Amino acid sequence: MRDVGLVKLDEPFTNLLTQGMVLNEIFFRKPVSGRIEYFNPADVRVEADDKGRRLSAVLTADGAPVESGGIGTMSKSKNNGVDPNRLVEQYGADTARLFINVCFAARAVARSGRMTVCRDRSGSCAAVARGAPARLGGPTGEVDIAVLDARQKALRRALHQTIAKVTDDVGRRYTFNTAIAAVMELLNELARFEVTSQADAP
């Protein structure tokens, strides 16, 4: 804008982060005469065989078939947006936020299976936050690094590596999905770790 003379100041950012496109499937009916009518994917029931291959797609309201236009950009004209309130009501706000950030770079279509994974992970985070102090009998104090055994040091190292990666992914790279993936890996490590003493708290 400065170069073309529209403003006199330098543009107020040093890095451009493009948002990309949010995609979802398009369902419609094409009448003999008149305009194409589009239906929201949440109002369509997709039927598949035991191998997951699609057999048909029908409108829930009347049970009549609809056609699929494939995956396309979400838009009002195609009526293929996702109502965040439905996701919040079904899975909770934290899970919806986690799902959006996990799929930030993947351009994924919202599917219940992936939402369930996010819900489980969100619950795991809460469980770790609530359970660790309780299992140890209260908040942890200072840890003497010199007395830690190999498995304790490995977990502590994984914790600090995760903190460093998340800090860089969020603060510099803006890749929220990889930051969350790193936290999920740490959760797996914590789930496998047997807490038996104060020294076991990373």
Short mmCIF file of C-alpha atoms in Angstrom, two decimals:
data_model
loop_
_atom_site.label_atom_id
_atom_site.label_comp_id
_atom_site.label_asym_id
_atom_site.label_seq_id
_atom_site.Cartn_x
_atom_site.Cartn_y
_atom_site.Cartn_z
CA MET A 1 0.00 0.00 0.00
CA ARG A 2 2.89 2.33 0.72
CA ASP A 3 4.57 1.49 -2.58
CA VAL A 4 1.49 2.45 -4.58
CA GLY A 5 1.01 5.68 -2.64
CA LEU A 6 -2.11 4.74 -0.67
CA VAL A 7 -0.47 5.26 2.73
CA LYS A 8 2.64 7.07 3.91
CA LEU A 9 3.57 4.68 6.73
CA ASP A 10 5.21 1.26 6.49
CA GLU A 11 2.73 -1.59 6.63
CA PRO A 12 2.27 -2.68 10.26
CA PHE A 13 3.39 -6.30 10.00
CA THR A 14 6.54 -8.22 9.20
CA ASN A 15 5.06 -11.59 8.28
CA LEU A 16 1.96 -12.58 6.28
CA LEU A 17 -0.04 -15.57 7.53
CA THR A 18 -2.60 -16.64 4.94
CA GLN A 19 -5.70 -18.30 6.35
CA GLY A 20 -6.28 -20.83 3.59
CA MET A 21 -9.69 -22.30 2.83
CA VAL A 22 -12.14 -24.19 5.02
CA LEU A 23 -13.73 -27.10 3.19
CA ASN A 24 -16.79 -29.29 3.54
CA GLU A 25 -18.89 -31.57 1.35
CA ILE A 26 -21.60 -30.07 -0.87
CA PHE A 27 -25.03 -31.72 -1.14
CA PHE A 28 -27.76 -30.62 -3.54
CA ARG A 29 -30.78 -31.46 -5.65
CA LYS A 30 -31.23 -30.27 -9.20
CA PRO A 31 -34.92 -29.99 -10.07
CA VAL A 32 -36.21 -30.36 -13.63
CA SER A 33 -36.89 -26.65 -13.65
CA GLY A 34 -35.69 -23.99 -11.29
CA ARG A 35 -32.53 -23.34 -9.32
CA ILE A 36 -30.32 -25.94 -7.63
CA GLU A 37 -31.20 -26.38 -3.95
CA TYR A 38 -28.33 -26.95 -1.54
CA PHE A 39 -28.55 -28.78 1.78
CA ASN A 40 -26.33 -28.50 4.83
CA PRO A 41 -24.24 -31.64 5.47
CA ALA A 42 -25.59 -31.75 9.04
CA ASP A 43 -29.06 -32.36 7.57
CA VAL A 44 -27.91 -35.21 5.33
CA ARG A 45 -27.58 -38.86 6.36
CA VAL A 46 -24.83 -40.71 4.51
CA GLU A 47 -25.28 -44.47 4.26
CA ALA A 48 -22.28 -46.76 3.72
CA ASP A 49 -21.57 -50.47 3.52
CA ASP A 50 -19.55 -52.44 6.09
CA LYS A 51 -16.32 -51.41 4.34
CA GLY A 52 -17.12 -47.72 4.57
CA ARG A 53 -17.96 -47.27 0.89
CA ARG A 54 -20.76 -44.80 0.34
CA LEU A 55 -24.04 -46.24 -0.83
CA SER A 56 -26.29 -43.21 -0.75
CA ALA A 57 -26.95 -39.83 0.80
CA VAL A 58 -30.48 -38.84 1.84
CA LEU A 59 -32.00 -35.73 3.33
CA THR A 60 -32.98 -36.46 6.93
CA ALA A 61 -36.15 -34.38 6.68
CA ASP A 62 -37.82 -36.37 3.89
CA GLY A 63 -35.64 -39.45 3.31
CA ALA A 64 -35.23 -38.60 -0.37
CA PRO A 65 -31.80 -38.86 -2.02
CA VAL A 66 -29.47 -35.92 -2.60
CA GLU A 67 -26.45 -35.60 -4.86
CA SER A 68 -22.92 -34.88 -3.72
CA GLY A 69 -20.90 -32.13 -5.35
CA GLY A 70 -17.71 -33.28 -3.68
CA ILE A 71 -15.58 -31.24 -1.31
CA GLY A 72 -15.67 -27.47 -1.76
CA THR A 73 -15.06 -24.20 0.01
CA MET A 74 -17.57 -23.49 2.75
CA SER A 75 -19.99 -20.78 1.66
CA LYS A 76 -23.50 -19.52 2.31
CA SER A 77 -24.42 -20.05 -1.33
CA LYS A 78 -23.57 -23.77 -1.12
CA ASN A 79 -25.10 -24.09 2.38
CA ASN A 80 -22.18 -26.25 3.52
CA GLY A 81 -20.98 -24.31 6.55
CA VAL A 82 -20.56 -25.85 10.00
CA ASP A 83 -22.51 -24.27 12.82
CA PRO A 84 -20.04 -23.94 15.73
CA ASN A 85 -22.91 -23.92 18.22
CA ARG A 86 -23.80 -27.50 17.22
CA LEU A 87 -20.23 -28.62 17.83
CA VAL A 88 -20.10 -26.82 21.17
CA GLU A 89 -23.41 -28.36 22.28
CA GLN A 90 -22.35 -31.88 21.28
CA TYR A 91 -18.66 -31.92 22.22
CA GLY A 92 -17.98 -28.83 24.37
CA ALA A 93 -16.22 -25.54 23.60
CA ASP A 94 -12.72 -26.75 24.52
CA THR A 95 -13.00 -29.75 22.19
CA ALA A 96 -14.28 -27.58 19.33
CA ARG A 97 -11.36 -25.17 19.74
CA LEU A 98 -8.88 -28.04 19.88
CA PHE A 99 -10.31 -29.63 16.73
CA ILE A 100 -10.11 -26.36 14.78
CA ASN A 101 -6.48 -25.85 15.75
CA VAL A 102 -5.47 -29.47 15.12
CA CYS A 103 -6.86 -29.25 11.59
CA PHE A 104 -5.57 -25.72 10.95
CA ALA A 105 -2.96 -26.76 8.39
CA ALA A 106 -4.64 -29.94 7.15
CA ARG A 107 -7.76 -28.30 5.68
CA ALA A 108 -9.74 -31.19 7.10
CA VAL A 109 -13.48 -31.62 6.92
CA ALA A 110 -15.20 -31.81 10.30
CA ARG A 111 -16.02 -35.44 11.05
CA SER A 112 -17.40 -36.90 14.25
CA GLY A 113 -14.58 -39.44 14.60
CA ARG A 114 -11.91 -36.77 14.64
CA MET A 115 -13.98 -34.65 16.99
CA THR A 116 -14.16 -37.62 19.36
CA VAL A 117 -10.37 -37.94 19.31
CA CYS A 118 -10.08 -34.26 20.19
CA ARG A 119 -12.65 -34.66 22.97
CA ASP A 120 -10.67 -37.55 24.44
CA ARG A 121 -7.45 -35.54 24.26
CA SER A 122 -9.09 -32.50 25.80
CA GLY A 123 -10.31 -34.70 28.63
CA SER A 124 -6.82 -36.16 29.05
CA CYS A 125 -5.35 -32.68 29.49
CA ALA A 126 -7.88 -31.91 32.20
CA ALA A 127 -7.28 -35.26 33.89
CA VAL A 128 -3.52 -34.69 34.03
CA ALA A 129 -4.02 -31.20 35.44
CA ARG A 130 -6.41 -32.46 38.12
CA GLY A 131 -4.88 -35.82 38.88
CA ALA A 132 -1.14 -35.28 39.26
CA PRO A 133 -1.25 -33.14 42.44
CA ALA A 134 -3.93 -35.37 43.95
CA ARG A 135 -1.96 -38.57 43.35
CA LEU A 136 1.10 -37.02 44.95
CA GLY A 137 -0.80 -35.73 47.97
CA GLY A 138 -0.66 -32.03 47.03
CA PRO A 139 1.30 -29.52 44.94
CA THR A 140 4.85 -30.51 44.09
CA GLY A 141 7.85 -28.67 45.45
CA GLU A 142 11.37 -28.13 44.12
CA VAL A 143 12.92 -31.16 42.43
CA ASP A 144 16.54 -32.13 42.98
CA ILE A 145 17.70 -33.05 39.48
CA ALA A 146 20.72 -34.93 40.83
CA VAL A 147 18.59 -37.62 42.49
CA LEU A 148 16.37 -38.37 39.48
CA ASP A 149 16.68 -41.77 37.86
CA ALA A 150 16.86 -42.35 34.10
CA ARG A 151 13.12 -42.61 33.50
CA GLN A 152 12.40 -39.47 35.53
CA LYS A 153 15.06 -37.52 33.63
CA ALA A 154 13.65 -38.77 30.31
CA LEU A 155 10.16 -37.54 31.20
CA ARG A 156 11.48 -34.20 32.41
CA ARG A 157 13.47 -33.83 29.17
CA ALA A 158 10.34 -34.60 27.12
CA LEU A 159 8.42 -31.95 29.06
CA HIS A 160 10.98 -29.23 28.39
CA GLN A 161 11.35 -30.25 24.74
CA THR A 162 7.58 -29.95 24.39
CA ILE A 163 7.59 -26.51 26.01
CA ALA A 164 10.32 -25.35 23.61
CA LYS A 165 8.51 -26.73 20.55
CA VAL A 166 5.12 -25.30 21.50
CA THR A 167 6.68 -21.91 22.24
CA ASP A 168 8.31 -21.86 18.78
CA ASP A 169 5.31 -23.27 16.91
CA VAL A 170 2.87 -20.78 18.43
CA GLY A 171 5.10 -17.75 18.86
CA ARG A 172 7.14 -17.84 15.63
CA ARG A 173 5.73 -20.35 13.13
CA TYR A 174 1.99 -20.02 13.91
CA THR A 175 1.57 -23.76 13.33
CA PHE A 176 -0.95 -24.57 16.03
CA ASN A 177 -1.63 -28.10 14.81
CA THR A 178 1.99 -29.19 15.33
CA ALA A 179 2.05 -27.54 18.76
CA ILE A 180 -1.00 -29.54 19.80
CA ALA A 181 0.49 -32.72 18.31
CA ALA A 182 3.57 -32.21 20.51
CA VAL A 183 1.36 -31.84 23.60
CA MET A 184 -0.52 -35.02 22.64
CA GLU A 185 2.79 -36.90 22.42
CA LEU A 186 3.68 -35.63 25.88
CA LEU A 187 0.28 -36.78 27.18
CA ASN A 188 1.05 -40.26 25.88
CA GLU A 189 4.36 -40.18 27.75
CA LEU A 190 2.61 -39.05 30.93
CA ALA A 191 -0.03 -41.77 30.57
CA ARG A 192 2.67 -44.45 30.41
CA PHE A 193 4.62 -43.00 33.34
CA GLU A 194 4.00 -44.50 36.77
CA VAL A 195 3.91 -41.79 39.47
CA THR A 196 5.16 -43.15 42.79
CA SER A 197 6.84 -40.22 44.54
CA GLN A 198 7.31 -36.44 44.57
CA ALA A 199 10.40 -36.87 42.39
CA ASP A 200 8.21 -38.38 39.66
CA ALA A 201 6.52 -35.00 39.00
CA PRO A 202 8.21 -33.47 35.93
#
